[in-house]
Structures are given as structure tokens and as C-alpha cells.
Amino acid sequence: MAVEGSVEQPSVAVIIQARMGSSRLPGKVLECVAGMTLIEHLVRRIRRATHPTQIALATTVAPEDASLVAEGERLQIPVFRGAVDDVLSRYLGAARTLGNPKTLVRVTGDCPLLDPVEIDRLLTLFRQYQDRGKPLDYLTNQGGQIRSIPFGYDVEVFTLEALRQADREATDPGHREHVTPYLYRSGCFRTAIVAPKGEDFSHLRLTVDTPEDLSVVSRLVDALGEDAELRAIDSWLRQHPEVAALNSSVVHRTTEGEVQLRRRWISGQTLVARADAGPGIGFGHVGRVEAIL
């Protein structure tokens, strides 16, 4: 209950999306750097932000993700387990676990060096839009060709009500797998992209999706400590180009699902496929070829 005369602060929850399954680096979120798991590094940084009031971990019902439940308990944060592919509904489940906070912040577990200042900046802007009578449903610090932040510093802020609407309306598998695309692609919501002013750091890759990424982050933390700020990180990598080169050729994955990417690749082209079948071969691979088409 708010004290009389005080202004009640809105409930803000950061929900970390994480799972053990990863095609390029399985179990990456529990890899250790300087004696701490990547999830612990991320949670420590989120806790340094001043605006969020709650943190939760959203993972899956897959058996291998039981280890993430144990890690969440160790870090003293709530954990919600939901569908493997329907991450949108998983986020709503995590929000219910936290008592349905009005404002949600989405981050992913493979961003151990996320800047708490950037979380606060986005939440401050989100509140300012509301105070000006122009409330947003969704705000991010990057989008499409607009990027001045490193990979691994992405922050998305949105309302619980917008996410509920997306859950009711979004049917595309890619929209449900990646949580927020329906919010910024459907045209149904008030959205904004506000990149930080100043220097462009988009050349930096500070997320962890491959062994090369893990090596870069590990060397950074060993050299600068677990609380290193962005300018110090950029300066150190410029002084150590051999480390920066370790993951410079890694291709960053998009938010499009595999099916959507396949459709885009073959759009406007003729795809010819052959699949023989018979009593001695079987017909299963014919069905798989049809699924590709």
C-alpha cells in the first residue's frame, strides 16, 4: 500500500529468456566466466539498474532446462517453465508468476555484459512518453538498420496489455517464438526505437551464441572485471584486435524463424526437388521434401 502523499512507482519486471538448447553452443547460459555462470553475470547487471522492481527467468519444460530452475533458485529469482517454441506465452506465464507487472523488459540469457544504464535509459524514456500523454506500447534501443549498440545490449520494453493482445492475435510461429515481432510489425501498436546518442558501438559483438563469442567475453571479463563498462570494453578490444577478431566473422541470427527464412530465400525463385520412394525406400522423406516446399 502506498504511503499517503507519495507517488506509487509502476511495477516493472525484467524477464530473462533462456534455455539450455542451442544449436551453436548447447548449455551456453550456464557456461562459467570468472567463476560465474553467464546467467549470474546478467542477473548481477540487471540488479544494478535502478528502475526494475522484479526479475524472473522464463525457461522451458524440456528436461534439460531443470538445471536452469536450479540456477534460478540459487540466484533467488523466480523461474517459470513454459512451451519450448511458444515463448510469447512463456513470457505471459512468467509475468503471472510475478503478479502481472504493468511494464515488462525483455532480455535474453546470452547477453552477460548487458549495460544496466541502458535498461534504466529505456525505462525512463518509456515513462516520459506516458507523462507527455503519448504512451507507448513498445520501445527498443535497436531495430532493423537502426543500431548503434553492440550485439548483446538489446533491450525491449513493452506493456503487459500489449503482450496480452499479441498473445490473442499472433498466429505466425515466428511471432510466437520470438515474443515481440508482432508488437513492432503488425502496425497495431504505438512503438518507438530510441538508440543511444553518441558513439556508434554496433561493430562490437558481446552476445554469446558460439564458442568464439564465449572466448571473447571470457577474455574481456578476465582483463577488465565483471562490471566493465562499454567504453572500457571497446577501448580494450581496440588494443587487442586479436581478441576482437575471434568472433568477427560470426553471423548474427535474425528474429525470423527457420520457415520464414526459407520462404524468403526461395521467394521469386523456382525450386525443383526430387524424392524417390517405393516399398524398399519408404515415403517419409517425400513428406519432408513437401514440408520444405
PDB file of N, CA, C and O in Angstrom, residues 63-123:
ATOM      1  N   PRO A  63      13.319 -31.320 -20.316  1.00  0.00           N
ATOM      2  CA  PRO A  63      14.045 -31.880 -19.167  1.00  0.00           C
ATOM      3  C   PRO A  63      15.394 -31.224 -18.906  1.00  0.00           C
ATOM      4  O   PRO A  63      15.777 -31.015 -17.752  1.00  0.00           O
ATOM      5  N   GLU A  64      16.124 -30.875 -19.972  1.00  0.00           N
ATOM      6  CA  GLU A  64      17.456 -30.302 -19.775  1.00  0.00           C
ATOM      7  C   GLU A  64      17.415 -28.929 -19.114  1.00  0.00           C
ATOM      8  O   GLU A  64      18.426 -28.460 -18.579  1.00  0.00           O
ATOM      9  N   ASP A  65      16.249 -28.288 -19.123  1.00  0.00           N
ATOM     10  CA  ASP A  65      16.156 -26.966 -18.523  1.00  0.00           C
ATOM     11  C   ASP A  65      15.896 -27.001 -17.022  1.00  0.00           C
ATOM     12  O   ASP A  65      15.785 -25.942 -16.382  1.00  0.00           O
ATOM     13  N   ALA A  66      15.843 -28.193 -16.452  1.00  0.00           N
ATOM     14  CA  ALA A  66      15.745 -28.301 -14.992  1.00  0.00           C
ATOM     15  C   ALA A  66      16.964 -27.680 -14.324  1.00  0.00           C
ATOM     16  O   ALA A  66      16.873 -27.140 -13.210  1.00  0.00           O
ATOM     17  N   SER A  67      18.104 -27.718 -15.005  1.00  0.00           N
ATOM     18  CA  SER A  67      19.320 -27.115 -14.448  1.00  0.00           C
ATOM     19  C   SER A  67      19.182 -25.600 -14.346  1.00  0.00           C
ATOM     20  O   SER A  67      19.774 -24.971 -13.462  1.00  0.00           O
ATOM     21  N   LEU A  68      18.388 -24.993 -15.239  1.00  0.00           N
ATOM     22  CA  LEU A  68      18.156 -23.554 -15.152  1.00  0.00           C
ATOM     23  C   LEU A  68      17.244 -23.206 -13.979  1.00  0.00           C
ATOM     24  O   LEU A  68      17.378 -22.144 -13.375  1.00  0.00           O
ATOM     25  N   VAL A  69      16.315 -24.101 -13.670  1.00  0.00           N
ATOM     26  CA  VAL A  69      15.469 -23.900 -12.494  1.00  0.00           C
ATOM     27  C   VAL A  69      16.339 -23.866 -11.245  1.00  0.00           C
ATOM     28  O   VAL A  69      16.193 -22.994 -10.373  1.00  0.00           O
ATOM     29  N   ALA A  70      17.278 -24.792 -11.167  1.00  0.00           N
ATOM     30  CA  ALA A  70      18.187 -24.837 -10.020  1.00  0.00           C
ATOM     31  C   ALA A  70      19.047 -23.578  -9.945  1.00  0.00           C
ATOM     32  O   ALA A  70      19.293 -23.045  -8.855  1.00  0.00           O
ATOM     33  N   GLU A  71      19.476 -23.082 -11.107  1.00  0.00           N
ATOM     34  CA  GLU A  71      20.290 -21.869 -11.120  1.00  0.00           C
ATOM     35  C   GLU A  71      19.468 -20.666 -10.677  1.00  0.00           C
ATOM     36  O   GLU A  71      19.952 -19.796  -9.946  1.00  0.00           O
ATOM     37  N   GLY A  72      18.208 -20.592 -11.116  1.00  0.00           N
ATOM     38  CA  GLY A  72      17.336 -19.512 -10.675  1.00  0.00           C
ATOM     39  C   GLY A  72      17.126 -19.530  -9.177  1.00  0.00           C
ATOM     40  O   GLY A  72      17.141 -18.478  -8.517  1.00  0.00           O
ATOM     41  N   GLU A  73      16.941 -20.721  -8.617  1.00  0.00           N
ATOM     42  CA  GLU A  73      16.787 -20.842  -7.165  1.00  0.00           C
ATOM     43  C   GLU A  73      18.053 -20.387  -6.453  1.00  0.00           C
ATOM     44  O   GLU A  73      17.986 -19.720  -5.418  1.00  0.00           O
ATOM     45  N   ARG A  74      19.201 -20.749  -7.006  1.00  0.00           N
ATOM     46  CA  ARG A  74      20.466 -20.339  -6.386  1.00  0.00           C
ATOM     47  C   ARG A  74      20.618 -18.821  -6.404  1.00  0.00           C
ATOM     48  O   ARG A  74      21.124 -18.222  -5.443  1.00  0.00           O
ATOM     49  N   LEU A  75      20.156 -18.194  -7.482  1.00  0.00           N
ATOM     50  CA  LEU A  75      20.256 -16.745  -7.627  1.00  0.00           C
ATOM     51  C   LEU A  75      19.082 -16.016  -6.984  1.00  0.00           C
ATOM     52  O   LEU A  75      19.017 -14.793  -7.022  1.00  0.00           O
ATOM     53  N   GLN A  76      18.148 -16.783  -6.448  1.00  0.00           N
ATOM     54  CA  GLN A  76      16.981 -16.233  -5.739  1.00  0.00           C
ATOM     55  C   GLN A  76      16.096 -15.380  -6.646  1.00  0.00           C
ATOM     56  O   GLN A  76      15.662 -14.281  -6.274  1.00  0.00           O
ATOM     57  N   ILE A  77      15.815 -15.907  -7.829  1.00  0.00           N
ATOM     58  CA  ILE A  77      14.862 -15.270  -8.719  1.00  0.00           C
ATOM     59  C   ILE A  77      13.813 -16.312  -9.124  1.00  0.00           C
ATOM     60  O   ILE A  77      14.128 -17.491  -9.276  1.00  0.00           O
ATOM     61  N   PRO A  78      12.554 -15.884  -9.300  1.00  0.00           N
ATOM     62  CA  PRO A  78      11.506 -16.818  -9.721  1.00  0.00           C
ATOM     63  C   PRO A  78      11.795 -17.383 -11.110  1.00  0.00           C
ATOM     64  O   PRO A  78      12.364 -16.692 -11.966  1.00  0.00           O
ATOM     65  N   VAL A  79      11.390 -18.624 -11.322  1.00  0.00           N
ATOM     66  CA  VAL A  79      11.563 -19.264 -12.619  1.00  0.00           C
ATOM     67  C   VAL A  79      10.214 -19.791 -13.092  1.00  0.00           C
ATOM     68  O   VAL A  79       9.491 -20.437 -12.329  1.00  0.00           O
ATOM     69  N   PHE A  80       9.876 -19.507 -14.337  1.00  0.00           N
ATOM     70  CA  PHE A  80       8.666 -20.055 -14.940  1.00  0.00           C
ATOM     71  C   PHE A  80       9.068 -20.950 -16.094  1.00  0.00           C
ATOM     72  O   PHE A  80       9.909 -20.588 -16.909  1.00  0.00           O
ATOM     73  N   ARG A  81       8.449 -22.137 -16.157  1.00  0.00           N
ATOM     74  CA  ARG A  81       8.717 -23.082 -17.239  1.00  0.00           C
ATOM     75  C   ARG A  81       7.494 -23.154 -18.151  1.00  0.00           C
ATOM     76  O   ARG A  81       6.380 -23.396 -17.699  1.00  0.00           O
ATOM     77  N   GLY A  82       7.719 -22.932 -19.446  1.00  0.00           N
ATOM     78  CA  GLY A  82       6.617 -22.952 -20.396  1.00  0.00           C
ATOM     79  C   GLY A  82       7.000 -23.667 -21.676  1.00  0.00           C
ATOM     80  O   GLY A  82       7.994 -24.401 -21.731  1.00  0.00           O
ATOM     81  N   ALA A  83       6.222 -23.432 -22.727  1.00  0.00           N
ATOM     82  CA  ALA A  83       6.408 -24.107 -24.003  1.00  0.00           C
ATOM     83  C   ALA A  83       7.783 -23.818 -24.595  1.00  0.00           C
ATOM     84  O   ALA A  83       8.335 -22.730 -24.424  1.00  0.00           O
ATOM     85  N   VAL A  84       8.314 -24.796 -25.316  1.00  0.00           N
ATOM     86  CA  VAL A  84       9.637 -24.644 -25.924  1.00  0.00           C
ATOM     87  C   VAL A  84       9.605 -23.607 -27.036  1.00  0.00           C
ATOM     88  O   VAL A  84      10.472 -22.721 -27.101  1.00  0.00           O
ATOM     89  N   ASP A  85       8.631 -23.693 -27.939  1.00  0.00           N
ATOM     90  CA  ASP A  85       8.597 -22.811 -29.108  1.00  0.00           C
ATOM     91  C   ASP A  85       7.698 -21.584 -28.937  1.00  0.00           C
ATOM     92  O   ASP A  85       7.907 -20.578 -29.602  1.00  0.00           O
ATOM     93  N   ASP A  86       6.709 -21.661 -28.071  1.00  0.00           N
ATOM     94  CA  ASP A  86       5.806 -20.526 -27.871  1.00  0.00           C
ATOM     95  C   ASP A  86       6.325 -19.670 -26.714  1.00  0.00           C
ATOM     96  O   ASP A  86       5.830 -19.727 -25.591  1.00  0.00           O
ATOM     97  N   VAL A  87       7.329 -18.854 -27.029  1.00  0.00           N
ATOM     98  CA  VAL A  87       7.972 -18.057 -25.988  1.00  0.00           C
ATOM     99  C   VAL A  87       7.084 -16.886 -25.567  1.00  0.00           C
ATOM    100  O   VAL A  87       7.178 -16.404 -24.447  1.00  0.00           O
ATOM    101  N   LEU A  88       6.196 -16.467 -26.466  1.00  0.00           N
ATOM    102  CA  LEU A  88       5.261 -15.392 -26.123  1.00  0.00           C
ATOM    103  C   LEU A  88       4.398 -15.814 -24.933  1.00  0.00           C
ATOM    104  O   LEU A  88       4.275 -15.084 -23.946  1.00  0.00           O
ATOM    105  N   SER A  89       3.823 -17.002 -25.017  1.00  0.00           N
ATOM    106  CA  SER A  89       3.005 -17.475 -23.898  1.00  0.00           C
ATOM    107  C   SER A  89       3.859 -17.737 -22.666  1.00  0.00           C
ATOM    108  O   SER A  89       3.401 -17.581 -21.532  1.00  0.00           O
ATOM    109  N   ARG A  90       5.109 -18.105 -22.882  1.00  0.00           N
ATOM    110  CA  ARG A  90       6.022 -18.329 -21.755  1.00  0.00           C
ATOM    111  C   ARG A  90       6.274 -17.022 -20.997  1.00  0.00           C
ATOM    112  O   ARG A  90       6.350 -17.004 -19.767  1.00  0.00           O
ATOM    113  N   TYR A  91       6.390 -15.915 -21.747  1.00  0.00           N
ATOM    114  CA  TYR A  91       6.573 -14.621 -21.089  1.00  0.00           C
ATOM    115  C   TYR A  91       5.359 -14.233 -20.264  1.00  0.00           C
ATOM    116  O   TYR A  91       5.479 -13.701 -19.157  1.00  0.00           O
ATOM    117  N   LEU A  92       4.177 -14.510 -20.806  1.00  0.00           N
ATOM    118  CA  LEU A  92       2.964 -14.204 -20.050  1.00  0.00           C
ATOM    119  C   LEU A  92       2.890 -15.048 -18.780  1.00  0.00           C
ATOM    120  O   LEU A  92       2.447 -14.565 -17.733  1.00  0.00           O
ATOM    121  N   GLY A  93       3.319 -16.293 -18.866  1.00  0.00           N
ATOM    122  CA  GLY A  93       3.344 -17.138 -17.675  1.00  0.00           C
ATOM    123  C   GLY A  93       4.307 -16.603 -16.631  1.00  0.00           C
ATOM    124  O   GLY A  93       3.999 -16.604 -15.432  1.00  0.00           O
ATOM    125  N   ALA A  94       5.465 -16.129 -17.082  1.00  0.00           N
ATOM    126  CA  ALA A  94       6.427 -15.543 -16.147  1.00  0.00           C
ATOM    127  C   ALA A  94       5.854 -14.279 -15.518  1.00  0.00           C
ATOM    128  O   ALA A  94       6.049 -14.016 -14.326  1.00  0.00           O
ATOM    129  N   ALA A  95       5.137 -13.480 -16.316  1.00  0.00           N
ATOM    130  CA  ALA A  95       4.518 -12.264 -15.782  1.00  0.00           C
ATOM    131  C   ALA A  95       3.483 -12.610 -14.718  1.00  0.00           C
ATOM    132  O   ALA A  95       3.392 -11.925 -13.682  1.00  0.00           O
ATOM    133  N   ARG A  96       2.694 -13.648 -14.943  1.00  0.00           N
ATOM    134  CA  ARG A  96       1.716 -14.069 -13.930  1.00  0.00           C
ATOM    135  C   ARG A  96       2.409 -14.494 -12.648  1.00  0.00           C
ATOM    136  O   ARG A  96       1.938 -14.200 -11.539  1.00  0.00           O
ATOM    137  N   THR A  97       3.539 -15.176 -12.798  1.00  0.00           N
ATOM    138  CA  THR A  97       4.311 -15.593 -11.624  1.00  0.00           C
ATOM    139  C   THR A  97       4.720 -14.388 -10.780  1.00  0.00           C
ATOM    140  O   THR A  97       4.810 -14.478  -9.549  1.00  0.00           O
ATOM    141  N   LEU A  98       4.945 -13.252 -11.429  1.00  0.00           N
ATOM    142  CA  LEU A  98       5.386 -12.035 -10.744  1.00  0.00           C
ATOM    143  C   LEU A  98       4.216 -11.141 -10.336  1.00  0.00           C
ATOM    144  O   LEU A  98       4.430 -10.028  -9.856  1.00  0.00           O
ATOM    145  N   GLY A  99       2.983 -11.595 -10.543  1.00  0.00           N
ATOM    146  CA  GLY A  99       1.833 -10.789 -10.170  1.00  0.00           C
ATOM    147  C   GLY A  99       1.375  -9.825 -11.240  1.00  0.00           C
ATOM    148  O   GLY A  99       0.734  -8.819 -10.943  1.00  0.00           O
ATOM    149  N   ASN A 100       1.721 -10.112 -12.507  1.00  0.00           N
ATOM    150  CA  ASN A 100       1.295  -9.296 -13.650  1.00  0.00           C
ATOM    151  C   ASN A 100       1.731  -7.837 -13.567  1.00  0.00           C
ATOM    152  O   ASN A 100       0.903  -6.911 -13.545  1.00  0.00           O
ATOM    153  N   PRO A 101       3.029  -7.570 -13.530  1.00  0.00           N
ATOM    154  CA  PRO A 101       3.506  -6.179 -13.547  1.00  0.00           C
ATOM    155  C   PRO A 101       3.099  -5.486 -14.840  1.00  0.00           C
ATOM    156  O   PRO A 101       3.018  -6.104 -15.895  1.00  0.00           O
ATOM    157  N   LYS A 102       2.861  -4.176 -14.758  1.00  0.00           N
ATOM    158  CA  LYS A 102       2.343  -3.433 -15.900  1.00  0.00           C
ATOM    159  C   LYS A 102       3.362  -3.259 -17.012  1.00  0.00           C
ATOM    160  O   LYS A 102       3.009  -3.185 -18.190  1.00  0.00           O
ATOM    161  N   THR A 103       4.636  -3.168 -16.647  1.00  0.00           N
ATOM    162  CA  THR A 103       5.690  -2.932 -17.631  1.00  0.00           C
ATOM    163  C   THR A 103       6.683  -4.085 -17.607  1.00  0.00           C
ATOM    164  O   THR A 103       7.148  -4.489 -16.539  1.00  0.00           O
ATOM    165  N   LEU A 104       7.005  -4.601 -18.799  1.00  0.00           N
ATOM    166  CA  LEU A 104       7.916  -5.734 -18.908  1.00  0.00           C
ATOM    167  C   LEU A 104       9.149  -5.345 -19.714  1.00  0.00           C
ATOM    168  O   LEU A 104       9.060  -4.564 -20.670  1.00  0.00           O
ATOM    169  N   VAL A 105      10.277  -5.887 -19.319  1.00  0.00           N
ATOM    170  CA  VAL A 105      11.530  -5.680 -20.034  1.00  0.00           C
ATOM    171  C   VAL A 105      12.023  -7.047 -20.489  1.00  0.00           C
ATOM    172  O   VAL A 105      12.163  -7.960 -19.679  1.00  0.00           O
ATOM    173  N   ARG A 106      12.267  -7.179 -21.776  1.00  0.00           N
ATOM    174  CA  ARG A 106      12.748  -8.455 -22.309  1.00  0.00           C
ATOM    175  C   ARG A 106      14.246  -8.384 -22.565  1.00  0.00           C
ATOM    176  O   ARG A 106      14.734  -7.505 -23.271  1.00  0.00           O
ATOM    177  N   VAL A 107      14.954  -9.343 -21.976  1.00  0.00           N
ATOM    178  CA  VAL A 107      16.371  -9.537 -22.272  1.00  0.00           C
ATOM    179  C   VAL A 107      16.590 -11.034 -22.454  1.00  0.00           C
ATOM    180  O   VAL A 107      15.764 -11.845 -22.046  1.00  0.00           O
ATOM    181  N   THR A 108      17.714 -11.403 -23.046  1.00  0.00           N
ATOM    182  CA  THR A 108      17.998 -12.817 -23.270  1.00  0.00           C
ATOM    183  C   THR A 108      19.224 -13.248 -22.470  1.00  0.00           C
ATOM    184  O   THR A 108      20.125 -12.451 -22.206  1.00  0.00           O
ATOM    185  N   GLY A 109      19.226 -14.534 -22.113  1.00  0.00           N
ATOM    186  CA  GLY A 109      20.256 -15.047 -21.214  1.00  0.00           C
ATOM    187  C   GLY A 109      21.648 -15.117 -21.795  1.00  0.00           C
ATOM    188  O   GLY A 109      22.603 -15.384 -21.064  1.00  0.00           O
ATOM    189  N   ASP A 110      21.787 -14.862 -23.101  1.00  0.00           N
ATOM    190  CA  ASP A 110      23.109 -14.924 -23.723  1.00  0.00           C
ATOM    191  C   ASP A 110      23.764 -13.553 -23.837  1.00  0.00           C
ATOM    192  O   ASP A 110      24.660 -13.350 -24.650  1.00  0.00           O
ATOM    193  N   CYS A 111      23.319 -12.605 -23.001  1.00  0.00           N
ATOM    194  CA  CYS A 111      23.881 -11.247 -23.014  1.00  0.00           C
ATOM    195  C   CYS A 111      24.457 -10.900 -21.645  1.00  0.00           C
ATOM    196  O   CYS A 111      23.918 -10.035 -20.933  1.00  0.00           O
ATOM    197  N   PRO A 112      25.537 -11.542 -21.237  1.00  0.00           N
ATOM    198  CA  PRO A 112      26.050 -11.382 -19.869  1.00  0.00           C
ATOM    199  C   PRO A 112      26.628 -10.014 -19.562  1.00  0.00           C
ATOM    200  O   PRO A 112      26.798  -9.672 -18.389  1.00  0.00           O
ATOM    201  N   LEU A 113      26.941  -9.218 -20.584  1.00  0.00           N
ATOM    202  CA  LEU A 113      27.550  -7.907 -20.365  1.00  0.00           C
ATOM    203  C   LEU A 113      26.561  -6.762 -20.574  1.00  0.00           C
ATOM    204  O   LEU A 113      26.958  -5.605 -20.737  1.00  0.00           O
ATOM    205  N   LEU A 114      25.272  -7.078 -20.551  1.00  0.00           N
ATOM    206  CA  LEU A 114      24.235  -6.057 -20.746  1.00  0.00           C
ATOM    207  C   LEU A 114      24.431  -4.880 -19.783  1.00  0.00           C
ATOM    208  O   LEU A 114      24.686  -5.074 -18.602  1.00  0.00           O
ATOM    209  N   ASP A 115      24.265  -3.683 -20.308  1.00  0.00           N
ATOM    210  CA  ASP A 115      24.519  -2.463 -19.528  1.00  0.00           C
ATOM    211  C   ASP A 115      23.288  -2.076 -18.706  1.00  0.00           C
ATOM    212  O   ASP A 115      22.230  -1.798 -19.265  1.00  0.00           O
ATOM    213  N   PRO A 116      23.381  -2.033 -17.362  1.00  0.00           N
ATOM    214  CA  PRO A 116      22.240  -1.618 -16.545  1.00  0.00           C
ATOM    215  C   PRO A 116      21.814  -0.178 -16.828  1.00  0.00           C
ATOM    216  O   PRO A 116      20.637   0.165 -16.672  1.00  0.00           O
ATOM    217  N   VAL A 117      22.753   0.661 -17.243  1.00  0.00           N
ATOM    218  CA  VAL A 117      22.420   2.052 -17.581  1.00  0.00           C
ATOM    219  C   VAL A 117      21.468   2.088 -18.771  1.00  0.00           C
ATOM    220  O   VAL A 117      20.556   2.918 -18.840  1.00  0.00           O
ATOM    221  N   GLU A 118      21.647   1.165 -19.707  1.00  0.00           N
ATOM    222  CA  GLU A 118      20.782   1.124 -20.881  1.00  0.00           C
ATOM    223  C   GLU A 118      19.370   0.664 -20.512  1.00  0.00           C
ATOM    224  O   GLU A 118      18.383   1.156 -21.070  1.00  0.00           O
ATOM    225  N   ILE A 119      19.264  -0.242 -19.557  1.00  0.00           N
ATOM    226  CA  ILE A 119      17.946  -0.647 -19.061  1.00  0.00           C
ATOM    227  C   ILE A 119      17.231   0.563 -18.459  1.00  0.00           C
ATOM    228  O   ILE A 119      16.063   0.835 -18.760  1.00  0.00           O
ATOM    229  N   ASP A 120      17.928   1.291 -17.607  1.00  0.00           N
ATOM    230  CA  ASP A 120      17.328   2.471 -16.972  1.00  0.00           C
ATOM    231  C   ASP A 120      16.975   3.551 -17.991  1.00  0.00           C
ATOM    232  O   ASP A 120      15.949   4.230 -17.876  1.00  0.00           O
ATOM    233  N   ARG A 121      17.827   3.735 -18.987  1.00  0.00           N
ATOM    234  CA  ARG A 121      17.557   4.749 -20.010  1.00  0.00           C
ATOM    235  C   ARG A 121      16.252   4.448 -20.742  1.00  0.00           C
ATOM    236  O   ARG A 121      15.407   5.341 -20.932  1.00  0.00           O
ATOM    237  N   LEU A 122      16.067   3.194 -21.152  1.00  0.00           N
ATOM    238  CA  LEU A 122      14.849   2.821 -21.883  1.00  0.00           C
ATOM    239  C   LEU A 122      13.615   2.953 -20.992  1.00  0.00           C
ATOM    240  O   LEU A 122      12.564   3.439 -21.442  1.00  0.00           O
ATOM    241  N   LEU A 123      13.725   2.561 -19.734  1.00  0.00           N
ATOM    242  CA  LEU A 123      12.576   2.651 -18.836  1.00  0.00           C
ATOM    243  C   LEU A 123      12.227   4.112 -18.525  1.00  0.00           C
ATOM    244  O   LEU A 123      11.048   4.462 -18.400  1.00  0.00           O
TER     245      LEU A 123
END
